[in-house]
Coordinates of C-alpha atoms in Angstrom, one line a residue:
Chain M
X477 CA -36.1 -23.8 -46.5
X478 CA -32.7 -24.8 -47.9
X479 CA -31.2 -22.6 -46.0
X480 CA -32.5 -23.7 -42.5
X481 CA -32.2 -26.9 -43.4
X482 CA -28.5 -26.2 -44.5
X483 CA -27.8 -24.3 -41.1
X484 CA -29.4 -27.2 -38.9
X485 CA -27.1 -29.6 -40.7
X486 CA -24.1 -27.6 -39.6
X487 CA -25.6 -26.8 -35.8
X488 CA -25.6 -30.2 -35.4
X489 CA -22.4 -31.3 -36.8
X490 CA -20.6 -28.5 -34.1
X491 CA -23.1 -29.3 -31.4
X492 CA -23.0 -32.8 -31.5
X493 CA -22.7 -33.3 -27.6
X494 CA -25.7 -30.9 -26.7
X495 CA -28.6 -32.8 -27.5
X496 CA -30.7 -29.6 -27.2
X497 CA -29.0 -27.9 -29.5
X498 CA -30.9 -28.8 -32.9
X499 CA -32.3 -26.0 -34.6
X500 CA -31.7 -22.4 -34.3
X501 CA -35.3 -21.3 -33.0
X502 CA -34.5 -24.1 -30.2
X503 CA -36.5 -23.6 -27.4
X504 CA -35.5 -23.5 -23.4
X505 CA -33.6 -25.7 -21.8
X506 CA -35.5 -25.0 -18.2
X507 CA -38.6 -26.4 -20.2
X508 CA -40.0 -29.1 -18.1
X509 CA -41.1 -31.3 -21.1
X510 CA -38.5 -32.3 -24.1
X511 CA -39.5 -32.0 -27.3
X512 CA -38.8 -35.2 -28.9
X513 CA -36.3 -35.9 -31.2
X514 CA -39.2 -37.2 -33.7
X515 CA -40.5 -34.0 -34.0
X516 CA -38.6 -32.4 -36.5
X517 CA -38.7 -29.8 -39.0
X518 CA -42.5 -29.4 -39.8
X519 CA -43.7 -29.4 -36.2
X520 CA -40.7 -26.9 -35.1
X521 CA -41.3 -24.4 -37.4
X522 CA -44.8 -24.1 -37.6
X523 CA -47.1 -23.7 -34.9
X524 CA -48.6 -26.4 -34.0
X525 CA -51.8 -26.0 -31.8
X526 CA -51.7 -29.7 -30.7
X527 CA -48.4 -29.2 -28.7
X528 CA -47.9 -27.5 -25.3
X529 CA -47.2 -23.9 -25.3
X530 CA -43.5 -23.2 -26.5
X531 CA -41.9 -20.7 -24.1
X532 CA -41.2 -17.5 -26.1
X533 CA -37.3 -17.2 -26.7
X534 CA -35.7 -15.4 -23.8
X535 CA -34.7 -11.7 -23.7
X536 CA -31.0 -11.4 -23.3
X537 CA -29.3 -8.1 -22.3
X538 CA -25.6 -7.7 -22.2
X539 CA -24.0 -6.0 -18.8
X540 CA -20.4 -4.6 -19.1
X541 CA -18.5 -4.6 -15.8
X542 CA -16.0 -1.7 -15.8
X543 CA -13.1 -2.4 -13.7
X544 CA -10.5 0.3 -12.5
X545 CA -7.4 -1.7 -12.7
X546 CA -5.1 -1.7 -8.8
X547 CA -2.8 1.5 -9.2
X548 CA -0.7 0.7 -6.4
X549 CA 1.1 -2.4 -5.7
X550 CA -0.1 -3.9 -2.8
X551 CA 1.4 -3.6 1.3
X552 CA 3.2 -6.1 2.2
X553 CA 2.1 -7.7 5.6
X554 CA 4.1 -7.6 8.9
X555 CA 5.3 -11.6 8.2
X556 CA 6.2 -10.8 4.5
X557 CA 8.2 -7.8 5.8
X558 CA 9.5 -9.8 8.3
X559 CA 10.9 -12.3 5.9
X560 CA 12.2 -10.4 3.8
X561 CA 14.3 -7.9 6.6
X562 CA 15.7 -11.7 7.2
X563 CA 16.6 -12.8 3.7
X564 CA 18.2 -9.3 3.8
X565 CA 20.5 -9.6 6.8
X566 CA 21.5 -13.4 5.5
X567 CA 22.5 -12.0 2.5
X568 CA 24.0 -9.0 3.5
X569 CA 26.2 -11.4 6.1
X570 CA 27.3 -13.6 3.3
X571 CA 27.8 -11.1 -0.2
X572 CA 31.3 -10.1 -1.2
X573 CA 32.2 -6.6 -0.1
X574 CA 31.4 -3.8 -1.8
X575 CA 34.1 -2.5 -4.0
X576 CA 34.0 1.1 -3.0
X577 CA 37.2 2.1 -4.3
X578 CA 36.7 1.5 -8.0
X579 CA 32.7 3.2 -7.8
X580 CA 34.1 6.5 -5.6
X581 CA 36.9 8.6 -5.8
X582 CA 38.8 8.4 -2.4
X583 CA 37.8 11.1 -0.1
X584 CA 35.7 12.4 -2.5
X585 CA 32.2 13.9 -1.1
X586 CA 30.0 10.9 -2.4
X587 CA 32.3 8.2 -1.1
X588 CA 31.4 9.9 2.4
X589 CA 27.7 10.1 1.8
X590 CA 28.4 5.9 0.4
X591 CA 30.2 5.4 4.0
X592 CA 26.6 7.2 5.5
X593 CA 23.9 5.7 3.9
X594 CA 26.1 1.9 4.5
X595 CA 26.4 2.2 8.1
X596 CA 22.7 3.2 8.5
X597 CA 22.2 0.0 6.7
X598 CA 24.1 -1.9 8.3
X599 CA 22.6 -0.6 11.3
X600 CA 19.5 -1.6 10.3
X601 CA 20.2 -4.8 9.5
X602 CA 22.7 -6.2 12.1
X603 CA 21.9 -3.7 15.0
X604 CA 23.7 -0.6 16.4
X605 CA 25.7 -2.6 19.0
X606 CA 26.7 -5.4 16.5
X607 CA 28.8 -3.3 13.8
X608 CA 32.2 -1.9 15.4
X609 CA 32.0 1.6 14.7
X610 CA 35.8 3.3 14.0
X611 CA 36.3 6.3 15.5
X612 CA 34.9 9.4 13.9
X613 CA 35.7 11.9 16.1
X614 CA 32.5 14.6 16.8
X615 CA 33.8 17.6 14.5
X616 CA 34.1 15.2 11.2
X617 CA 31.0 13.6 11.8
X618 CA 29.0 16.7 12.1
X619 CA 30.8 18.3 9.0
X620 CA 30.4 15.2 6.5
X621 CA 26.5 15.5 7.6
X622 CA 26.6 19.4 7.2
X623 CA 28.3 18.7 3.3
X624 CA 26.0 15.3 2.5
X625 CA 22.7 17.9 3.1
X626 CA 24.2 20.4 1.2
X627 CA 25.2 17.9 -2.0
X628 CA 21.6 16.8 -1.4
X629 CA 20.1 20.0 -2.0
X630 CA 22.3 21.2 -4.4
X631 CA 21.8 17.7 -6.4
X632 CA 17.4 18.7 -5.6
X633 CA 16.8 14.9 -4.4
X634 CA 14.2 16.7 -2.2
X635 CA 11.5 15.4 -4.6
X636 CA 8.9 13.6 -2.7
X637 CA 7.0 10.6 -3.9
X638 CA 3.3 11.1 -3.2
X639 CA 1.5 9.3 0.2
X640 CA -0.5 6.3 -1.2
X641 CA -3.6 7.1 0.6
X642 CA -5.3 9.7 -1.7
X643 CA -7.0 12.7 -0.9
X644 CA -10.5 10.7 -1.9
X645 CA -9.9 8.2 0.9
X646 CA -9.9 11.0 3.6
X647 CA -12.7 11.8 2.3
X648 CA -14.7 9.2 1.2
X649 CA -15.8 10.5 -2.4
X650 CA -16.9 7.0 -4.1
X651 CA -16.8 9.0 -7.8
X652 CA -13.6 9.2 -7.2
X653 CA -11.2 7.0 -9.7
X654 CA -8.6 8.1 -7.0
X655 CA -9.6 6.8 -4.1
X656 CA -8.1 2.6 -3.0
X657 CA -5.8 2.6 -5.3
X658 CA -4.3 -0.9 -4.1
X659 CA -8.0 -2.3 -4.9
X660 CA -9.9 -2.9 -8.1
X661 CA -12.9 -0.7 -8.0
X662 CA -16.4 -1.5 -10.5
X663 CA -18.6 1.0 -11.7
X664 CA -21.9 0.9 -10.8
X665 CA -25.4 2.4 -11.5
X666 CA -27.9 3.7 -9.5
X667 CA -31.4 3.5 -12.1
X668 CA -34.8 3.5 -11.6
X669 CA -36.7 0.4 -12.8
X670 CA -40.3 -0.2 -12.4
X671 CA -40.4 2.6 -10.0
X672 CA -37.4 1.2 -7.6
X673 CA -34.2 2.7 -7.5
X674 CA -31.2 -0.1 -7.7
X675 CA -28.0 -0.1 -8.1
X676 CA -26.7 -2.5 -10.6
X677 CA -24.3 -2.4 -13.6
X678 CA -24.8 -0.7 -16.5
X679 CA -26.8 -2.5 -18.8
X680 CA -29.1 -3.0 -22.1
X681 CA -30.4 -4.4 -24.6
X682 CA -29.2 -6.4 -28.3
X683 CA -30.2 -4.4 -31.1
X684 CA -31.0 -6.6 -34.2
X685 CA -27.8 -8.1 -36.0
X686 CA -25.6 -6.6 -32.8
X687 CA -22.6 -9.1 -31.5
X688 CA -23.2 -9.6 -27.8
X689 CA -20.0 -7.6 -27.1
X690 CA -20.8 -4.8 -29.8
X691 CA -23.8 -4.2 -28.0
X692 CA -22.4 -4.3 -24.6
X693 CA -20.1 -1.5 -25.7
X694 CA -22.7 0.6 -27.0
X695 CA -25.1 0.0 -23.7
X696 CA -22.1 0.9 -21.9
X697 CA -22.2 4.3 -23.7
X698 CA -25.5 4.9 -23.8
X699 CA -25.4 4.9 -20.2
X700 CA -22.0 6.6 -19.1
X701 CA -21.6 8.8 -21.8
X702 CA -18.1 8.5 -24.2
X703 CA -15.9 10.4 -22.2
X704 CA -14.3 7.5 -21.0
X705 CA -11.6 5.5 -23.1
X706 CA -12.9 2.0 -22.0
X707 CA -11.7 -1.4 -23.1
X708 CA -14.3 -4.5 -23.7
X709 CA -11.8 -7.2 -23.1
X710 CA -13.1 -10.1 -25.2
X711 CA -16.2 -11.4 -26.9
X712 CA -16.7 -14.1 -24.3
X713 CA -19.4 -13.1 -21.4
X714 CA -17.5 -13.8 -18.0
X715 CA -20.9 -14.7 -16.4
X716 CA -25.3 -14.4 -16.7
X717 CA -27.9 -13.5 -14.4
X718 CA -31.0 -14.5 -14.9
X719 CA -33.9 -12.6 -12.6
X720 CA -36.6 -14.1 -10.9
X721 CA -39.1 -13.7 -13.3
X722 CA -42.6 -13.3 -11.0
X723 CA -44.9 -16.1 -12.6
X724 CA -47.2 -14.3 -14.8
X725 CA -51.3 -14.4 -15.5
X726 CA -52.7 -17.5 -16.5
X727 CA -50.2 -19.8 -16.1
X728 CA -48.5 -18.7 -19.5
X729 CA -44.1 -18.7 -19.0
X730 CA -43.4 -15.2 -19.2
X731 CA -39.9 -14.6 -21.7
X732 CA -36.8 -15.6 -19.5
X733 CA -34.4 -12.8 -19.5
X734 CA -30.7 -13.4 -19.4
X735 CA -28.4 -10.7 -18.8
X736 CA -24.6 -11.7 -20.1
X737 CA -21.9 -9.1 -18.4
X738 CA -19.0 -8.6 -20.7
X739 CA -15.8 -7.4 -19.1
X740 CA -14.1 -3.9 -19.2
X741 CA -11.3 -1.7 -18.4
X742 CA -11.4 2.0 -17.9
X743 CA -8.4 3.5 -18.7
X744 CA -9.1 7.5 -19.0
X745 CA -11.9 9.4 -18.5
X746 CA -15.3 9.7 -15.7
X747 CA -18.1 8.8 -16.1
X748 CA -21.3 11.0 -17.1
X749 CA -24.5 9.5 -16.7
X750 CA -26.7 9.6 -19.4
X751 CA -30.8 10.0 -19.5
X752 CA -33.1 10.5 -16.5
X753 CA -33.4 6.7 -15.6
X754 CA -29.5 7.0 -14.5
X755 CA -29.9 8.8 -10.9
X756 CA -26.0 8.2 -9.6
X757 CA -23.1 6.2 -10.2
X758 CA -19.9 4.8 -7.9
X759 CA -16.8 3.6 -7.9
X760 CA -17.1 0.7 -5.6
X761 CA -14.9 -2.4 -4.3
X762 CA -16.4 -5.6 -3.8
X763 CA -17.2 -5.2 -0.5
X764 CA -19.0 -2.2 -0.9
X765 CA -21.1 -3.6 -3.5
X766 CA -22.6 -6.3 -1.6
X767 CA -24.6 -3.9 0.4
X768 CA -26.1 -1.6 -2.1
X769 CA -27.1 -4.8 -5.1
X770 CA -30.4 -7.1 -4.1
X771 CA -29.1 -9.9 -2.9
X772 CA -30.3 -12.4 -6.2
X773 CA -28.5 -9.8 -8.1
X774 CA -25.6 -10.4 -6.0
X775 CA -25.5 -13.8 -6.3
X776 CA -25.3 -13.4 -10.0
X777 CA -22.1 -11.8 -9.6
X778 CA -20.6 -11.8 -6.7
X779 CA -18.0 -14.8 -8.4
X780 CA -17.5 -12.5 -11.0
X781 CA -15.7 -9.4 -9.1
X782 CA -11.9 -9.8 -8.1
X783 CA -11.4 -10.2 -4.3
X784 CA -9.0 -7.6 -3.6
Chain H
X1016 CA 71.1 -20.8 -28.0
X1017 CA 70.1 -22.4 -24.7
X1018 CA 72.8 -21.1 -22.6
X1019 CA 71.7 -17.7 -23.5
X1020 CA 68.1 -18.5 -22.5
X1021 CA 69.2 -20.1 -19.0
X1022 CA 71.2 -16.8 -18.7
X1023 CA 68.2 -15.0 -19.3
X1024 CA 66.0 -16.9 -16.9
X1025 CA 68.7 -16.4 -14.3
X1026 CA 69.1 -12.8 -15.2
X1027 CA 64.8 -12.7 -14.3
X1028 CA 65.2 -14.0 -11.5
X1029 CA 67.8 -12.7 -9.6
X1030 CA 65.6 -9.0 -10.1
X1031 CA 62.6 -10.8 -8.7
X1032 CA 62.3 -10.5 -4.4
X1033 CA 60.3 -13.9 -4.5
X1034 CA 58.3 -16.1 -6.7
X1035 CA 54.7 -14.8 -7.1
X1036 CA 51.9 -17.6 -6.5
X1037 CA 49.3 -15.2 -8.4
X1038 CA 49.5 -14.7 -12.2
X1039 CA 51.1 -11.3 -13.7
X1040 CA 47.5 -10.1 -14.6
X1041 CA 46.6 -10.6 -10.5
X1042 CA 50.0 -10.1 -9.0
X1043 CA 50.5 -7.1 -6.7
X1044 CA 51.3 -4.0 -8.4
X1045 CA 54.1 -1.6 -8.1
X1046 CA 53.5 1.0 -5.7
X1047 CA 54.7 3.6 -8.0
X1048 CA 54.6 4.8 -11.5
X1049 CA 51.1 3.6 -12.1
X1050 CA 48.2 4.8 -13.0
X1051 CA 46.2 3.9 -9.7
X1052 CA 42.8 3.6 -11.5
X1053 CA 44.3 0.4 -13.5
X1054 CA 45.3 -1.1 -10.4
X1055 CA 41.8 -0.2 -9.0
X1056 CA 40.5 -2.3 -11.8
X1057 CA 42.6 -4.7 -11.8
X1058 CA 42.2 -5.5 -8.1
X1059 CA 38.5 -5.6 -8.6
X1060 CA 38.9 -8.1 -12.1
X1061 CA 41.3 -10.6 -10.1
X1062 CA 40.6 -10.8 -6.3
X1063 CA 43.5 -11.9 -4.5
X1064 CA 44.2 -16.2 -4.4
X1065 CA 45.8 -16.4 -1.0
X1066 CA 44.1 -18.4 1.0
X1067 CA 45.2 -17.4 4.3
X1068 CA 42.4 -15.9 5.3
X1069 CA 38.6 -17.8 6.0
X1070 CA 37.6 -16.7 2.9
X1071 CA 36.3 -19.8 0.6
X1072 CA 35.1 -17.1 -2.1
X1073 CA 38.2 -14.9 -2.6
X1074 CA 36.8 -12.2 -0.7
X1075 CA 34.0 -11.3 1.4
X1076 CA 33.2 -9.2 4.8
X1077 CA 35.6 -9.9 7.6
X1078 CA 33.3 -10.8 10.5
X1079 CA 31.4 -13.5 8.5
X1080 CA 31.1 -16.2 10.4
X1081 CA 29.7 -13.9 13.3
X1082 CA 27.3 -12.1 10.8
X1083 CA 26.1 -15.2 10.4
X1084 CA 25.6 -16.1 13.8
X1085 CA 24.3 -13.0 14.5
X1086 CA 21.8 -12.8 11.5
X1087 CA 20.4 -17.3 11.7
X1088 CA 19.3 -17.8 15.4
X1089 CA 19.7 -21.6 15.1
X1090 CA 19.1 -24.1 12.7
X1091 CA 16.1 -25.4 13.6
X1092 CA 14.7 -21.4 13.9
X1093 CA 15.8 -20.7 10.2
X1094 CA 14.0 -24.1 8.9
X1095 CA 11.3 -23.1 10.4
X1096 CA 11.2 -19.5 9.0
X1097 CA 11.5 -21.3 5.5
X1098 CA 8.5 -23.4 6.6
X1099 CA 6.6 -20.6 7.4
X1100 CA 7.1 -18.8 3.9
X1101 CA 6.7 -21.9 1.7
X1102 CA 3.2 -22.4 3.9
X1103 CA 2.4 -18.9 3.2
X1104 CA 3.1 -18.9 -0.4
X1105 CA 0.8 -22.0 -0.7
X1106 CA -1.8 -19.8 0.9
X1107 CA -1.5 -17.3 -1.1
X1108 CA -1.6 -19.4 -4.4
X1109 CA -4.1 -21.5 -3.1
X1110 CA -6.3 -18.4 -2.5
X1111 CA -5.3 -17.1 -6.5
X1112 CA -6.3 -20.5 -8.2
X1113 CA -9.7 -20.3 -6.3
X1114 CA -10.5 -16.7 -7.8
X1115 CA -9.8 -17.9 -11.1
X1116 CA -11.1 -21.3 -10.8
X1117 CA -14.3 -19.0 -9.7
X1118 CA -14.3 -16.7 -12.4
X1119 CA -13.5 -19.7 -14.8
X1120 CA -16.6 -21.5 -13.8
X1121 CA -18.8 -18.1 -14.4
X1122 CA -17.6 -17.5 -17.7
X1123 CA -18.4 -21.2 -18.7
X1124 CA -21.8 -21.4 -17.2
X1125 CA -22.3 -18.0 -19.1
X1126 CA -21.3 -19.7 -22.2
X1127 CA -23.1 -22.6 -21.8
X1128 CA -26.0 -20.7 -21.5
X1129 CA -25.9 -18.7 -24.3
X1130 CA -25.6 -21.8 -26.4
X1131 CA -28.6 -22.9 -25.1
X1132 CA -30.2 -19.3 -25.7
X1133 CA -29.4 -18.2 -29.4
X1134 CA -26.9 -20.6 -31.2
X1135 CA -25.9 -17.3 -33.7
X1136 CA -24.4 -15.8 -30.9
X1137 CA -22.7 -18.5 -29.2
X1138 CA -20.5 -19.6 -32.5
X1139 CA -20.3 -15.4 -32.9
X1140 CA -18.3 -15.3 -29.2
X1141 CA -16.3 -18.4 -29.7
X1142 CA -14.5 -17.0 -33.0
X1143 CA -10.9 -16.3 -33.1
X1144 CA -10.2 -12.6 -33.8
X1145 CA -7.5 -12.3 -36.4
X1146 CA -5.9 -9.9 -34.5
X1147 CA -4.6 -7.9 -38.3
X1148 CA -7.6 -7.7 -40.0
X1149 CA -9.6 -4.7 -39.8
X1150 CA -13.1 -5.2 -39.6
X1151 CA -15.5 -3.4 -42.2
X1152 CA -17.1 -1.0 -39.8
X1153 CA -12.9 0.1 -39.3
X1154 CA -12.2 0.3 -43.1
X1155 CA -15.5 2.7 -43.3
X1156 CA -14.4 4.8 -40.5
X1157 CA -10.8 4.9 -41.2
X1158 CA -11.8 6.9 -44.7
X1159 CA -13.5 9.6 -42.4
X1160 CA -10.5 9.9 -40.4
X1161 CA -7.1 12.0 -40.2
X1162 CA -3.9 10.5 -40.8
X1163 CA -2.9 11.0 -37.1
X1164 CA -6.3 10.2 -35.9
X1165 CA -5.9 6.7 -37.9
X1166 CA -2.8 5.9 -36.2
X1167 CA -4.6 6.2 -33.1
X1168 CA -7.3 3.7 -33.9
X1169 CA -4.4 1.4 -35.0
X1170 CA -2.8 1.8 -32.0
X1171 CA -5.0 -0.4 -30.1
X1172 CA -4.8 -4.0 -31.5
X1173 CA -8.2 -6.0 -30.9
X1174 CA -7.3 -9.0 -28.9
X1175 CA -4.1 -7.5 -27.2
X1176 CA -3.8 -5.4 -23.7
X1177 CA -3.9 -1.9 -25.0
X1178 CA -1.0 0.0 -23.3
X1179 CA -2.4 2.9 -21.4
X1180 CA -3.3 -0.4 -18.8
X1181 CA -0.6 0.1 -16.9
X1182 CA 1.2 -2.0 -14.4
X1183 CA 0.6 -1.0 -10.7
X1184 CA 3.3 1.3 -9.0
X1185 CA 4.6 1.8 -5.6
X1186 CA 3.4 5.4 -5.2
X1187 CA 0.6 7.4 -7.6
X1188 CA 1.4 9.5 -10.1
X1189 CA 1.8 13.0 -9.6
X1190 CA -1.2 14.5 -11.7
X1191 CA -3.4 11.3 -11.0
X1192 CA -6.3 10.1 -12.8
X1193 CA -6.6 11.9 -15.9
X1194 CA -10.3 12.4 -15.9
X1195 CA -10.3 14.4 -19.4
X1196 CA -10.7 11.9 -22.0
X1197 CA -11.8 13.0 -25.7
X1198 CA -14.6 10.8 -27.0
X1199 CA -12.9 8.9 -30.0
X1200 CA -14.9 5.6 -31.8
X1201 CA -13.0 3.1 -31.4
X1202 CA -15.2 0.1 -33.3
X1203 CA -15.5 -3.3 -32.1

C-alpha cells in the first residue's frame, strides 16, 4: 500500500502535465467517460461494481523494423551532373597550372601518360576544337599509346570496379540483401494470422518484466532466427499501430492492442524464418511494401520507412 | 672601414649583368652547375613576380581570359545556373526536413502513447544509457565467455553506431553481402 502510494506520488511529480497519468493501473485514454479526479485510491484499486466497466489494460506487442542500410551512394541526376561538369570547366579555366615538372621526370614514360590523360581532360571540358593541339606527329602518338598500355598492364590497373546494378536486380530475387543497393530495403514477414496470410513486420509479444526494446530484440529472433548480427538502435519506439479492433459481444471494449516498432539495422547475416506461422520473408523498398501490407497496417507505418 | 665596404659593394656589382627585381631565394638560377631538381623546387616555392604578363596570381594558364569566355556563356546565364542550384538544394533539403519532421512526429505520438499505456515502460524508454556500464545480464554472460569472445561483446558500445554500419560506396564490394553470420548474444 506504501508502496503504491509512494510510486503515485512520484508519477505525478514527473507527469504533472498529463492529467491522465495518475496511477500506474491508469486506464485508457480513448475511454469516452473520465474518471474523476475525486475518485482516488480506494475506488481505483478495487473493483467497484457501481462504476462503468473499466476497459481491460491494452495488449502491447513490440515490432522491430530491420532496415538494410543504402550500399551505394546515390546517381546523381542529369542537372546535378550538369552543374557540376560546369563548376569543373570554371575551375579548370581559372586554377594555377599544373606543376608537371617537379611531379614527373622529363620525358620520362609517366610524364607522357600525365600529357594523355590531361588533354583528354581538357578535351572534355573545353571541347576538342577549343584546346590548340601542338603537333604530335602520327608515329609518336601511336608509340606513347603503344608504351602508356603496356606501363598499364605491366603496373595491373586492369582491375575493374564492380557494375552497381547487382546480379539480384536482373533478376528480381527480393531475399536478396544484394539487390537496390542505392535504396534502404525492410524486412518483412509473410505469417498466417487467424487463418489469413499477411505480410507485416516481424512481431511479438512483452514477456513479464521485459523492456520494450529487450523484447523486441528477442521477437525479432524468435522470428528470423540468430543468424543475423542485427542492431536495435535505441529504446525509444519510432511509431504504434493500433488495429481495428472488431467491436466485440455484448457491448463489452475488447483489450486495445498497441504494437510499438522499435528500429533495426542488419549488418551480417539472412534471415531464416522460424516456426510454421512464418510462410516467407522479403527484402522490400517502400514502394514495394505498400502493395503487399493492408492498407490500416500501412497507414501505421508508412511515415515510419525512409523514402529512398 | 667604410671605404673597404663601398669597395666591396662596387666590387658586387660590377660582376652583376643587371639588378634583379626578385629576391636571391626567387631570382633566376644559373643555367649550369646546379642541381636541376633544386631549381625545380625552387621555381615551384617562388613563382616568378614579373608582372608583365595578365597574370594577377603569379601564374596561371595562358589562355585565361578565353577559357573563361569559353567556359561562362554570359552573365546573366551563369547567375542563373547559380539560381538553379541554390533552388534545387532548397528542394532537396526541404524534402530531408519533411522525412524527418515525419519520422519525428511518429516516434512522439508512439511515445505519447506508451505513457498513456503502461507508465513503467514509458520512464523505462526515456532513460539515459550510461554508455560504460555493463548491464547485469553482460556481467553474467561475460563470465561464460572467452577472452577474445569478450572483446567482441565490448566491441559494440550500447548507444553508439556499431562499426560494421558502413558508409555507402560508389561501387559494391567485391564478395558482397556476407550472408554467413555466427549467432553470438549480444544482450540488451
Amino acid at each position: 500500500m506504501h508502496s503504491r502510494n509512494a510510486a503515485r506520488c512520484i508519477t505525478r511529480r514527473l507527469a504533472a502535465e498529463s492529467p491522465l497519468a495518475c496511477s500506474f493501473r491508469r486506464s485508457l485514454a480513448t475511454e469516452a467517460q473520465s474518471i474523476p479526479e475525486s475518485s482516488t485510491a480506494s475506488s481505483a484499486l478495487s473493483t467497484a461494481p457501481v462504476r462503468s466497466k473499466r476497459p481491460p489494460r491494452p495488449q502491447i506487442s513490440t515490432a522491430v523494423v530491420l532496415n538494410r542500410s543504402p550500399l551505394l551512394t546515390r546517381t546523381p541526376s542529369p542537372f546535378e551532373n550538369a552543374y557540376y561538369a560546369y563548376q569543373a570547366r570554371i575551375r579548370r579555366a581559372l586554377h594555377n597550372p599544373f606543376p608537371y615538372d617537379f611531379y614527373f621526370k622529363q620525358g620520362s614514360l609517366l610524364e607522357t601518360r600525365f600529357n594523355m590523360e590531361e588533354k583528354a581532360r581538357e578535351w572534355k571540358a573545353f571541347g576538342r576544337d577549343f584546346v590548340e593541339e601542338e603537333f604530335v606527329s602520327e608515329e609518336k602518338a601511336a608509340a606513347d599509346k603503344a608504351a602508356v598500355e603496356q606501363l598499364a598492364q605491366q603496373e595491373g590497373e586492369g582491375e575493374e570496379l564492380l557494375p552497381r546494378q547487382h546480379e539480384a536486380d536482373a533478376t528480381g530475387n527480393r531475399k536478396s540483401l544484394d539487390r537496390q543497393g542505392k535504396r534502404n530495403l525492410y524486412l518483412l514477414l509473410q505469417a498466417s494470422e487467424n487463418g489469413k496470410d499477411v505480410w507485416r513486420f516481424p512481431q511479438g509479444g512483452v514477456e513479464k518484466g521485459d523492456l520494450l526494446h529487450q523484447a523486441a530484440q528477442k521477437d525479432l529472433y524468435a522470428e528470423c532466427g540468430e543468424h543475423m548480427d542485427s542492431w536495435i538502435v535505441s529504446r525509444n519506439p519510432i511509431g504504434v499501430y493500433k488495429p481495428q479492433q472488431p467491436s466485440a459481444s455484448a457491448g463489452e471494449a475488447q483489450p486495445e492492442h498497441a504494437v510499438f516498432f522499435f528500429k533495426g539495422h542488419i549488418l551480417a547475416g539472412q534471415v531464416r524464418p522460424q516456426g510454421p506461422a512464418i510462410k516467407d520473408f522479403a527484402w522490400l523498398t517502400k514502394q514495394e511494401i505498400e502493395p503487399l501490407v493492408e492498407k490500416d497496417y500501412w497507414e501505421g507505418i508508412k511515415d515510419v520507412l525512409s523514402d529512398y | 672601414m667604410s671605404t673597404s665596404l663601398l669597395n666591396a659593394s662596387k666590387a658586387n656589382l660590377t660582376l652583376r649583368t643587371s639588378p634583379s627585381l626578385a629576391r636571391s631565394y626567387a631570382a633566376k638560377p644559373e643555367s649550369q652547375g646546379g642541381d636541376p631538381r633544386r631549381e625545380v623546387i625552387r621555381r615551384v616555392l617562388y613563382p616568378s613576380q614579373l608582372r608583365n604578363r595578365p597574370t594577377p596570381v603569379g601564374t596561371w594558364r595562358s589562355d585565361v581570359g578565353r577559357a573563361i569566355q569559353h567556359a561562362i556563356p554570359s552573365k546573366q546565364a551563369h547567375q542563373t545556373i547559380e539560381r538553379a542550384w541554390l533552388l534545387h538544394q532548397r528542394h532537396v533539403r526541404k524534402q530531408r526536413d519533411t522525412e524527418l519532421r515525419r519520422k519525428f512526429e511518429c516516434m512522439k505520438k508512439a511515445m505519447d502513447e506508451l505513457e498513456k499505456i503502461d507508465t513503467r515502460l514509458y520512464l523505462e524508454a526515456n532513460r539515459q544509457e550510461d554508455p560504460r556500464a555493463r548491464s547485469r545480464t553482460e556481467v553474467d554472460l561475460i563470465k561464460t565467455l572467452k577472452t577474445s569472445e569478450v572483446r567482441v561483446l565490448e566491441a559494440r558500445i550500447r548507444g553508439l553506431f556499431p562499426r560494421e554500419l558502413k558508409i555507402p560506396t560508389d561501387t559494391p564490394s567485391r564478395t558482397g553481402w556476407n550472408y554467413e553470420s555466427r549467432p553470438f548474444p549480444r544482450p540488451l
